[in-house]
Coordinates of C-alpha atoms and ligand atoms in Angstrom, one line a residue:
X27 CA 17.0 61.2 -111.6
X28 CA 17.4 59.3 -108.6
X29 CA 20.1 55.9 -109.2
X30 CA 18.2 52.8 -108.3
X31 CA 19.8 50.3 -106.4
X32 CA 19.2 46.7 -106.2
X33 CA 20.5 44.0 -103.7
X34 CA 19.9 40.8 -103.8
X35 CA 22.3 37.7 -102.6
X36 CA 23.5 36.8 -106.2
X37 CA 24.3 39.4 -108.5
X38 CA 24.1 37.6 -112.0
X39 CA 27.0 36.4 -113.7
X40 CA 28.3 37.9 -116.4
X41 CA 26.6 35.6 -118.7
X42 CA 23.7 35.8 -117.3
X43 CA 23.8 40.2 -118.2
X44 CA 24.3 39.0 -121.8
X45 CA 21.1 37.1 -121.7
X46 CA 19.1 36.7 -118.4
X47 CA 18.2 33.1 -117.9
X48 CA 15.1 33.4 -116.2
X49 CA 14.0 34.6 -112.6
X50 CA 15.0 38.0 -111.1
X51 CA 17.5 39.0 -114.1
X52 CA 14.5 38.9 -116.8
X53 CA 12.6 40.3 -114.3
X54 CA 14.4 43.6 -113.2
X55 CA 15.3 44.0 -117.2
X56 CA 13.2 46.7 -117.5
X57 CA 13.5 48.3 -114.4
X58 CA 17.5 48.4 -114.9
X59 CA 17.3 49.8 -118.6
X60 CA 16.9 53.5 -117.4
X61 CA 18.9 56.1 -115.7
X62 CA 22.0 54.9 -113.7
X63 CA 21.7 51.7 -111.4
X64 CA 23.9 49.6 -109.1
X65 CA 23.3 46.3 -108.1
X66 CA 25.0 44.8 -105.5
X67 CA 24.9 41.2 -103.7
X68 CA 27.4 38.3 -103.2
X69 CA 30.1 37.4 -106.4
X70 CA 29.0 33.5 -106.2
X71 CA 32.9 33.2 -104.5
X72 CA 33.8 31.3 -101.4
X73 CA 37.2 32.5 -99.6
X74 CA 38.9 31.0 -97.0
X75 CA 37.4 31.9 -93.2
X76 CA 41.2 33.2 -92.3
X77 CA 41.1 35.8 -95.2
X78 CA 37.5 37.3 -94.1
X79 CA 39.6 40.7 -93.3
X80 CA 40.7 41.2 -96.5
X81 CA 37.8 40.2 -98.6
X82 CA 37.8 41.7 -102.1
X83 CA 35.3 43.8 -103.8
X84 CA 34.4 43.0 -107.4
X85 CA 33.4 45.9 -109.6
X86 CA 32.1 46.0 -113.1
X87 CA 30.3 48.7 -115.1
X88 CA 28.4 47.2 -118.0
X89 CA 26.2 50.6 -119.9
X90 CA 24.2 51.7 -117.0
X91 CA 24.2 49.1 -114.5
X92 CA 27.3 48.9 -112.1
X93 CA 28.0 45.6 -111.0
X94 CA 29.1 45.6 -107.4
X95 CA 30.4 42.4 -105.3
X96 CA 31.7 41.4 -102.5
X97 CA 33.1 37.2 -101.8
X98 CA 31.4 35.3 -98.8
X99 CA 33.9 33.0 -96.3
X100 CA 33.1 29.0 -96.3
X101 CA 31.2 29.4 -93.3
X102 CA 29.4 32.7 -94.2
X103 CA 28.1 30.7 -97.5
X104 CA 27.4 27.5 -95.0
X105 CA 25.6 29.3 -92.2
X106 CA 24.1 32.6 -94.1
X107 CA 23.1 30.7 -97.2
X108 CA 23.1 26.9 -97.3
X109 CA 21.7 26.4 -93.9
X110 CA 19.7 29.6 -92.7
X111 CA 17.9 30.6 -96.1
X112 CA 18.0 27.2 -97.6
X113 CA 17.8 25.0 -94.9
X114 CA 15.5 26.5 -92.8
X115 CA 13.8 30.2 -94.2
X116 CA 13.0 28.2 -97.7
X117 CA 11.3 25.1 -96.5
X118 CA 9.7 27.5 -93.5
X119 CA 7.8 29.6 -96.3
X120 CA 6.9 27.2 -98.1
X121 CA 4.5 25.7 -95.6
X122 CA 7.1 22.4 -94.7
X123 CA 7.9 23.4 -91.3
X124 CA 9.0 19.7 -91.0
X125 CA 11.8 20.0 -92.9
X126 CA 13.4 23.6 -91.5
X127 CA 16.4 22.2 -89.6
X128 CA 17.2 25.1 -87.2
X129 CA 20.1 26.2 -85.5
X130 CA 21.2 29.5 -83.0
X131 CA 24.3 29.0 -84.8
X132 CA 23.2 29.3 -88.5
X133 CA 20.7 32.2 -87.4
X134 CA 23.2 34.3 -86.3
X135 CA 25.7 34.1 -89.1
X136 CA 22.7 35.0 -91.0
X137 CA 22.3 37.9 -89.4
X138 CA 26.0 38.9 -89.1
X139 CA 26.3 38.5 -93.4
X140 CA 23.0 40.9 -93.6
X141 CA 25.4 43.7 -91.1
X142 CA 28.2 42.8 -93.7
X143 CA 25.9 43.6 -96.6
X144 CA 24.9 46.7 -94.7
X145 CA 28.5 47.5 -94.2
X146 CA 29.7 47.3 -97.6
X147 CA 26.5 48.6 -99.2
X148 CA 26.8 52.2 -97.3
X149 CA 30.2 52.5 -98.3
X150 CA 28.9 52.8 -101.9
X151 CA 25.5 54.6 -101.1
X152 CA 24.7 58.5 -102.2
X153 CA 21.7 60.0 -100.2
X154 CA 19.2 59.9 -103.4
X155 CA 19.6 56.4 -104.4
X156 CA 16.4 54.4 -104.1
X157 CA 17.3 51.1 -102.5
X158 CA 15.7 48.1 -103.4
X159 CA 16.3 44.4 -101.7
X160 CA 15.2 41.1 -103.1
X161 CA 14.0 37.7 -101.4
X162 CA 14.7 36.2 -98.1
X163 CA 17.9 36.0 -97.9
X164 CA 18.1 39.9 -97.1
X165 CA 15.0 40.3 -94.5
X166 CA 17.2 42.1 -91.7
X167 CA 19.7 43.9 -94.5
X168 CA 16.8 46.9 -94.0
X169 CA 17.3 47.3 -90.5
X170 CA 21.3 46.8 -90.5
X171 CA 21.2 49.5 -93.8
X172 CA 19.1 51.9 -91.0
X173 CA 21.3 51.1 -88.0
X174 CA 24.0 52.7 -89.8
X175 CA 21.9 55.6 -90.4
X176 CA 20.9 55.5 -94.3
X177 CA 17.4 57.2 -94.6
X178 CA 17.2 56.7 -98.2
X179 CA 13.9 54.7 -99.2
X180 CA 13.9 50.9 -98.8
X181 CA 12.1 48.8 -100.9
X182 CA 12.0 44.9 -100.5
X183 CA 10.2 41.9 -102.1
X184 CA 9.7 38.8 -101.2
X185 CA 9.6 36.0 -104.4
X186 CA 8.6 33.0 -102.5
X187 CA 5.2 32.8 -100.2
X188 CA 5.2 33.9 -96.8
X189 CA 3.3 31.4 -94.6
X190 CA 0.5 31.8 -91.8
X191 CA 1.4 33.3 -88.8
X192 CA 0.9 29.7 -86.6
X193 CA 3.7 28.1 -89.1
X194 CA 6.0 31.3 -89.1
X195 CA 6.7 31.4 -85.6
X196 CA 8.2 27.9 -85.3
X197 CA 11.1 30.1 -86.2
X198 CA 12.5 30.7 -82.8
X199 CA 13.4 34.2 -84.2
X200 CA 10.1 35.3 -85.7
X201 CA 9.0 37.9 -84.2
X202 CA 12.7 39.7 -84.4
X203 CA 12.7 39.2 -88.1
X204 CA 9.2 40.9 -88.6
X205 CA 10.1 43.7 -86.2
X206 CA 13.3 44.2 -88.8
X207 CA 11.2 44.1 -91.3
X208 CA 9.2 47.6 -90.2
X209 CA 12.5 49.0 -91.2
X210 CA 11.4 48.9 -95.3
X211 CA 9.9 51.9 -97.0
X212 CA 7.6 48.9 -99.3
X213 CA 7.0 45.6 -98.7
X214 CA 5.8 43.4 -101.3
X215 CA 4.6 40.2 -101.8
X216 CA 3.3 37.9 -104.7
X217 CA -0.2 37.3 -103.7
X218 CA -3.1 38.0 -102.0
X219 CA -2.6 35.2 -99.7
X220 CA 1.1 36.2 -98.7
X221 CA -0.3 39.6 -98.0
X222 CA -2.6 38.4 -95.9
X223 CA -0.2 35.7 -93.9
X224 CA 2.4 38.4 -93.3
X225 CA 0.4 41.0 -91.9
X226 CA -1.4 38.9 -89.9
X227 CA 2.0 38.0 -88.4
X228 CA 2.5 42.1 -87.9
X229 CA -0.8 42.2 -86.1
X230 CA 0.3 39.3 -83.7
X231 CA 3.8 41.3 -82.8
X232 CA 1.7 44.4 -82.4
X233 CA 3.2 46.1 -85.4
X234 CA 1.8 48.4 -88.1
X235 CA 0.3 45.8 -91.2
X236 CA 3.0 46.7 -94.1
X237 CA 2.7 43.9 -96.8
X238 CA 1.2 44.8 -100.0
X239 CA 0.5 42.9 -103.6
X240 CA 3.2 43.3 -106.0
X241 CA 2.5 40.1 -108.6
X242 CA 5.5 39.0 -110.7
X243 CA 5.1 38.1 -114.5
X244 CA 7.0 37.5 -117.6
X245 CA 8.4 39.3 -120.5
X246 CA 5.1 38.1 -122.6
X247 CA 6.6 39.6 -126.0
X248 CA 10.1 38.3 -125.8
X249 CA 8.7 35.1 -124.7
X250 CA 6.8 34.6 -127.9
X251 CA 9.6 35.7 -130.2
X252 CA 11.6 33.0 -128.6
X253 CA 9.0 30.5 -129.6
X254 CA 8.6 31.3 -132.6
X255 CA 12.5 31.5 -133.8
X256 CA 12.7 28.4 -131.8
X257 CA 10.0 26.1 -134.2
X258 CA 12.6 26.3 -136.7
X259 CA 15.5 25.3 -133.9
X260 CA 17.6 21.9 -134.9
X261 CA 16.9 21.0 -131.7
X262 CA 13.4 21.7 -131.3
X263 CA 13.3 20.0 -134.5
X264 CA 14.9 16.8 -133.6
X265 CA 12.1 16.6 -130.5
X266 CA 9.6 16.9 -132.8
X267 CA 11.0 14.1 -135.2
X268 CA 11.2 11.9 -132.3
X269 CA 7.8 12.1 -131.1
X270 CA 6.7 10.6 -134.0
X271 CA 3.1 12.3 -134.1
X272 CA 2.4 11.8 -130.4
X273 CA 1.5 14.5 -128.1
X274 CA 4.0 15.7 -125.9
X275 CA 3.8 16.5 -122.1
X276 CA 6.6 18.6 -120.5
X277 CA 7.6 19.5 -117.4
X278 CA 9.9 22.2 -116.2
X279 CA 11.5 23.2 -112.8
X280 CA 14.6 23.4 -111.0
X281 CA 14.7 20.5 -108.5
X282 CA 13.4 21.3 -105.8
X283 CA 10.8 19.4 -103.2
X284 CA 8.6 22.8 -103.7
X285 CA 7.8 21.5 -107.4
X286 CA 5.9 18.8 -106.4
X287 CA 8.1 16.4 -108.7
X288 CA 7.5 12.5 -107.2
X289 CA 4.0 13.8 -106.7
X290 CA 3.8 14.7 -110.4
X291 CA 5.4 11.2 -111.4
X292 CA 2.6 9.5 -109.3
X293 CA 0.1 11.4 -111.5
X294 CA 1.6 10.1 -114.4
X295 CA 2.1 6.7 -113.3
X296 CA -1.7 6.5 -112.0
X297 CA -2.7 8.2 -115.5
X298 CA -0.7 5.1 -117.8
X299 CA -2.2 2.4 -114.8
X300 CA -6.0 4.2 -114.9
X301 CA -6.0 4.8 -118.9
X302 CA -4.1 2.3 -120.6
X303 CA -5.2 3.5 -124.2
X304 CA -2.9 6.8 -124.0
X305 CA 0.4 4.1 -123.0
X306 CA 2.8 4.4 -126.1
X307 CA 1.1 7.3 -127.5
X308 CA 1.9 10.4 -125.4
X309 CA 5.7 11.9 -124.5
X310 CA 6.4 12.9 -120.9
X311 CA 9.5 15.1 -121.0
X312 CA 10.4 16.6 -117.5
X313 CA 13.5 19.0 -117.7
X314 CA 15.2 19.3 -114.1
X315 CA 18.3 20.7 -113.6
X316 CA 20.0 20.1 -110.5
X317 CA 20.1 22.9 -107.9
X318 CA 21.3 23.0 -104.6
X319 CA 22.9 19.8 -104.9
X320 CA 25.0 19.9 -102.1
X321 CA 22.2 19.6 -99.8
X322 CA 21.1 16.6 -98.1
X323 CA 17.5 17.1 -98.9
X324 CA 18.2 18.1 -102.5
X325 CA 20.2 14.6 -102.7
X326 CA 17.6 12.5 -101.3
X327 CA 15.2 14.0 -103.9
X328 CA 17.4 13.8 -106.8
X329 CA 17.4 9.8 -105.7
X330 CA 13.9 9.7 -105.4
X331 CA 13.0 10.9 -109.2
X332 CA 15.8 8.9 -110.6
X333 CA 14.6 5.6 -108.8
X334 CA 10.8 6.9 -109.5
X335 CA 11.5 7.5 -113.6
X336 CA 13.3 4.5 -113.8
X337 CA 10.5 2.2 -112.2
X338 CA 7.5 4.1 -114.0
X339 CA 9.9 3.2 -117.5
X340 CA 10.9 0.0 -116.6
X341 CA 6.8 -0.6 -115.6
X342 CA 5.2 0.6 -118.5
X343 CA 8.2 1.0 -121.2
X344 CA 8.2 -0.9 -124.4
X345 CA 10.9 -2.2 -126.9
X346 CA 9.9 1.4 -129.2
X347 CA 8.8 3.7 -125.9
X348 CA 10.2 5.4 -123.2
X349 CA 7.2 6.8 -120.9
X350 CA 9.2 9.7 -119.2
X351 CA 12.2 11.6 -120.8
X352 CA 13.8 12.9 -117.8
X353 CA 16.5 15.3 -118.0
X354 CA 18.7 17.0 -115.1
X355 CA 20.5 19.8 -117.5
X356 CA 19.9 23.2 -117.8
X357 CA 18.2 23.9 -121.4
X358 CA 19.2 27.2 -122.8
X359 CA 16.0 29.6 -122.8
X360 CA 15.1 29.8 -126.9
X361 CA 14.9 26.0 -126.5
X362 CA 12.3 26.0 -123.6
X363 CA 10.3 28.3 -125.5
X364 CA 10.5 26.1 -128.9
X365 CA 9.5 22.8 -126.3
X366 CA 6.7 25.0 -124.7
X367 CA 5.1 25.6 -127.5
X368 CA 5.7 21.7 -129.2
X369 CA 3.9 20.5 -126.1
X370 CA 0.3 19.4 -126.1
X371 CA 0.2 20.1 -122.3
X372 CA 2.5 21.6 -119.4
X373 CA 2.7 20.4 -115.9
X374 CA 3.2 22.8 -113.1
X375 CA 2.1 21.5 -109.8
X376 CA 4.0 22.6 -107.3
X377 CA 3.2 21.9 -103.5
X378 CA 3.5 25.5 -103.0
X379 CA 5.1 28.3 -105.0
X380 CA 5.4 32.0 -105.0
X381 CA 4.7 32.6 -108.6
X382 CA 5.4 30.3 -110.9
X383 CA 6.7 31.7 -114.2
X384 CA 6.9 28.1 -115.9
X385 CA 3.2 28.6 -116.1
X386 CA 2.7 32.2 -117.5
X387 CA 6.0 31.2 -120.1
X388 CA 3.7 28.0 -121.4
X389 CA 0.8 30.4 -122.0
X390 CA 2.9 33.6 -124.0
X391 CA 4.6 30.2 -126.1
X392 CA 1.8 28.8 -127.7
X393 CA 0.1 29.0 -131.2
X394 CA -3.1 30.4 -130.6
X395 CA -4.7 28.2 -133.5
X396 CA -3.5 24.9 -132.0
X397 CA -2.6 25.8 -128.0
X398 CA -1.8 23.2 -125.8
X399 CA -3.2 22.7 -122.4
X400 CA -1.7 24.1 -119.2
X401 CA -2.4 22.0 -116.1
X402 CA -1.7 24.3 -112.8
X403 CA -2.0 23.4 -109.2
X404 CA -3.5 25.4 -106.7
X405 CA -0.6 25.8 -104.4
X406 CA 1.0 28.2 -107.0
X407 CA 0.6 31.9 -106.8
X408 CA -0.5 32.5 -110.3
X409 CA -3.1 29.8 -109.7
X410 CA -5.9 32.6 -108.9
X411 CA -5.1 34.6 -112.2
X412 CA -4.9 31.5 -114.3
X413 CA -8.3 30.4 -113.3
X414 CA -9.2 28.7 -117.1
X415 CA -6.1 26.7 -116.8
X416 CA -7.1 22.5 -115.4
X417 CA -6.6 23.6 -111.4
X418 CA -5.4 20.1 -110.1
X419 CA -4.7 19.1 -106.1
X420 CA -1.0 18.0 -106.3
X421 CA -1.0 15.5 -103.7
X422 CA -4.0 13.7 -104.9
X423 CA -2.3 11.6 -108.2
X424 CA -5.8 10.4 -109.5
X425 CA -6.7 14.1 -109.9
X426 CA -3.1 15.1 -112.2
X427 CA -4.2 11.2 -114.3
X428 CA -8.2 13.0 -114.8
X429 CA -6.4 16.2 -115.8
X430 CA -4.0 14.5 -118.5
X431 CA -6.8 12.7 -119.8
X432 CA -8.8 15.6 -120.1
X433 CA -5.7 17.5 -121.8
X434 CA -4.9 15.4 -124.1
X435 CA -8.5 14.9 -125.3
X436 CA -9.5 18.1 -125.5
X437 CA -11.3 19.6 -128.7
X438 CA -9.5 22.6 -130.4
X439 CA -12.1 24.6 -129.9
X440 CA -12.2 24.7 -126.4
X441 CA -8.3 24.6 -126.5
X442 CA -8.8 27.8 -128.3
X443 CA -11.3 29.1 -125.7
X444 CA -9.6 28.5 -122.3
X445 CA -5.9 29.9 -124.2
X446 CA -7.8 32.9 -124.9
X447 CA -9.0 34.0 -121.7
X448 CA -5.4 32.8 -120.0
X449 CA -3.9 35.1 -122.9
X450 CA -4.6 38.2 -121.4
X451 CA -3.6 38.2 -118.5
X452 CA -0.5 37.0 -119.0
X453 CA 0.2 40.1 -121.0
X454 CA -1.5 42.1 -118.4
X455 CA 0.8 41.3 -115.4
X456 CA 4.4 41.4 -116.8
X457 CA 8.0 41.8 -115.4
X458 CA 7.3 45.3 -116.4
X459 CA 4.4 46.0 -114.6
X460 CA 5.9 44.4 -111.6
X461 CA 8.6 46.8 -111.4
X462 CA 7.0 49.5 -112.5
X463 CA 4.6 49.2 -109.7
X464 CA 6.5 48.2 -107.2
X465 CA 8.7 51.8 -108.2
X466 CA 5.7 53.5 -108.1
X467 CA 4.7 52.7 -105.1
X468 CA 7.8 53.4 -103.1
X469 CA 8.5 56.7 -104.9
X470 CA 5.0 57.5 -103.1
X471 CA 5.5 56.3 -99.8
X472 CA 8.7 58.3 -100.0
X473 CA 6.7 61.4 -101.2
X474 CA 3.9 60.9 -98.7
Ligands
LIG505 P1 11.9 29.8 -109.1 O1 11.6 28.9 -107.9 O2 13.2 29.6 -109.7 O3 11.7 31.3 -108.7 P2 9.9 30.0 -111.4 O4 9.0 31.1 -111.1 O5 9.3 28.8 -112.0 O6 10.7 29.4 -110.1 O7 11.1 30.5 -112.4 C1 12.0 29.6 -112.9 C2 12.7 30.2 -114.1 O8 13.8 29.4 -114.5 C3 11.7 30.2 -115.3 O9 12.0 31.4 -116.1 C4 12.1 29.0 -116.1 O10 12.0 29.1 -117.5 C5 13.6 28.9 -115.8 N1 14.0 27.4 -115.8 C6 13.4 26.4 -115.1 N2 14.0 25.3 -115.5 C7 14.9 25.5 -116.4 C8 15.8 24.7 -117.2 N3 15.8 23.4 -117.1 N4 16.6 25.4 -118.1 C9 16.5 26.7 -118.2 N5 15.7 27.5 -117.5 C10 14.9 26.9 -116.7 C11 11.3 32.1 -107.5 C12 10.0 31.6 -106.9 C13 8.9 31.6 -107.9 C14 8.7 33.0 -108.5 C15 10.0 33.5 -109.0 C16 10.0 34.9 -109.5 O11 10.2 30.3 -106.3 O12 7.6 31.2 -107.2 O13 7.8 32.9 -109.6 O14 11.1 33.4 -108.0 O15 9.5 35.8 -108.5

């Protein structure tokens, strides 16, 4: 059996192995619980520019998975990662060319970490493995791995969305990245859309169309044991207690400008100003921990929400009420779950977003005899399978105050109703499937 091997720019910690938190570990679960793997990407370390010829390699085996790393210099992590996949590829795909602050500089340090990658990854390869790269940090690692002459199969997915062609090439080095990008054996994408956008962009460089569907999900089951241990959590307890009989809203999302977060708090605020009877009888609880934080953007946002919260409370807060619960820690995972599935209605309204697993994560949570009510924009890519959920406009506040309303008034039985046509396909496109066709398809190609 061939050895699968997965590259992505972090490899998780070791905590993280124990029990994935979320995102690419809980997704490639499955996919890494068979025959050997390797999975290789940076070790999260910074090292001095003056050492970058001696740069360790970090190597752990845990059961079948070797864990292989290598350390990135300060500027490496400044130009490669802060500023050319955060600062500029990020905001770029997610449709805010506006706020991509681009430099030759950067670009090119992004492209001399992918050689690096390509460098230390052949060192380790055998000519069976199946390779497969993860998210846009890596585009070019395909074409460095084939410039040193690996022929091995090359798989790579992209988690966030890939914009039109008339955005992309405000990148000055567009058309060079989706000319590397003929280098991969598979490319996938999250939606329809993406699809669409990127090989749109292949047509316009006059190269062959190579972008296919691959939709991410969740771990449906797991999810759903999670909830359920978590009703009888202290913690999830002592939320419950505090909410004194009134329905609870929650939010969850790293902080980013993607999530559509002072958006969402304008929704809120317009739904307390526009229906006064739900103010001191609903719970907004918004869980954002901070990411990114050394960024100036990040910052500025981070300022934002914390002067937005505080207004909206100080506005519309009473002696015995607190109108939005905001918190900027991490929550550990069984908690989510047990705070999904307490809450009367989730908001995920991103601006844009590849996926979305906040979303599919409410639905597996809830108690199918009393579920609560997930309100999605239509900038996220599970928006077109999650059709029955309320589809809001996250720019336009009135419409998130009409959905809340409508939430949190909502008979059971059509609770019931819209839960149990969300239900299946959240069950029908997992992390599993994802994988598994995403394998499938690049054991073909290869075969072809
Ligand atoms: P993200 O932008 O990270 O992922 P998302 O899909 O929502 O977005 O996944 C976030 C994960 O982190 C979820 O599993 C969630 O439960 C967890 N999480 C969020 N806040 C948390 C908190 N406070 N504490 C603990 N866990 C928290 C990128 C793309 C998405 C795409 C995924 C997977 O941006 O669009 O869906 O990859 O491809």
């Amino acid at each position: 059996m061939a050895r699968l091997v997965i590259v992505s720019n972090r490899v998780p910690s070791s905590s993280d192995r124990q029990q994935p938190a979320g995102g690419l570990a809980v997704a490639l679960r499955d996919a890494l619980k068979q025959g050997e793997c390797l999975w290789f990407g940076w070790s999260g370390r910074q090292i001095d520019d003056a050492n970058k010829d001696n740069r360790k390699a970090g190597a752990e085996q845990v059961r079948n998975v070797a864990y292989s790393t290598i350390d990135l210099t300060h500027s490496e992590f400044d130009g490669f990662y802060q500023k050319y996949s955060n600062g500029i590829l990020w905001p770029l795909c997610h449709y805010r060319a506006g706020l991509m602050s681009y430099s030759r500089k950067d670009q090119e340090v992004y492209w001399e970490v992918n050689q690096l990658f390509a460098r230390e990854l052949k060192k380790q390869l055998r000519p069976d493995d199946i390779i497969w790269v993860q998210d846009y940090h890596l585009f070019p690692l395909g074409q460095a791995l084939r410039g040193l002459g690996v022929t091995n199969p090359i798989g790579f997915f992209l988690h966030i969305p890939f914009p039109p062609w008339s955005l992309m090439k405000s990148l000055p080095d567009a058309e060079h990245l989706m000319r590397s990008m003929q280098a991969y054996t598979v490319m996938g994408v999250q939606t329809e859309d993406d699809a669409r956008n990127m090989n749109d962009g292949f047509v316009q460089c006059n190269i062959a169309q190579k972008a296919q569907v691959f939709p991410i999900g969740i771990d449906p089951d797991s999810f759903v044991q999670q909830a359920e241990a978590g009703e009888h959590d202290f913690d999830v307890q002592r939320l419950q207690i505090s909410l004194r009989g009134r329905p609870l809203i929650i939010g969850v999302d790293r902080l980013d400008y993607s999530k559509g977060l002072p958006e969402r708090f304008h929704g809120y605020e317009a739904f307390l100003k526009r229906f006064p009877e739900h103010r001191g009888k609903v719970m907004y609880l918004q869980i954002t921990p901070v990411s990114r934080g050394n960024v100036e953007e990040y910052r500025l946002l981070k300022r934002q929400l914390d002067e937005t919260a505080g207004r909206i409370n100080g506005m519309y807060g009473d002696f015995d009420w607190t109108p939005i619960r905001y918190i900027t820690q991490p929550v550990p995972r069984h908690l989510l779950a047990g705070f999904y599935r307490l809450a009367d209605a989730a908001l995920v309204t991103p601006l844009r977003d590849g996926m979305n697993l906040v979303a599919k994560e409410y639905v597996a949570a809830q108690d199918e005899e009393d579920p609560g009510v997930l309100i999605l924009s239509h900038f996220a890519g599970a928006a077109p399978e999650m059709e029955d959920a309320l589809l809001v406009n996250p720019h336009d506040a009135d419409e998130i105050a009409d959905a809340l309303h409508k939430a949190l008034t909502m008979t059971q039985s059509e609770r019931q109703a819209r839960w149990g046509r969300l239900k299946p396909d959240v069950w029908r496109v997992t992390a599993q499937t994802w994988a598994r066709d995403f394998m499938t398809a690049l054991a073909g190609e290869t075969h072809a």
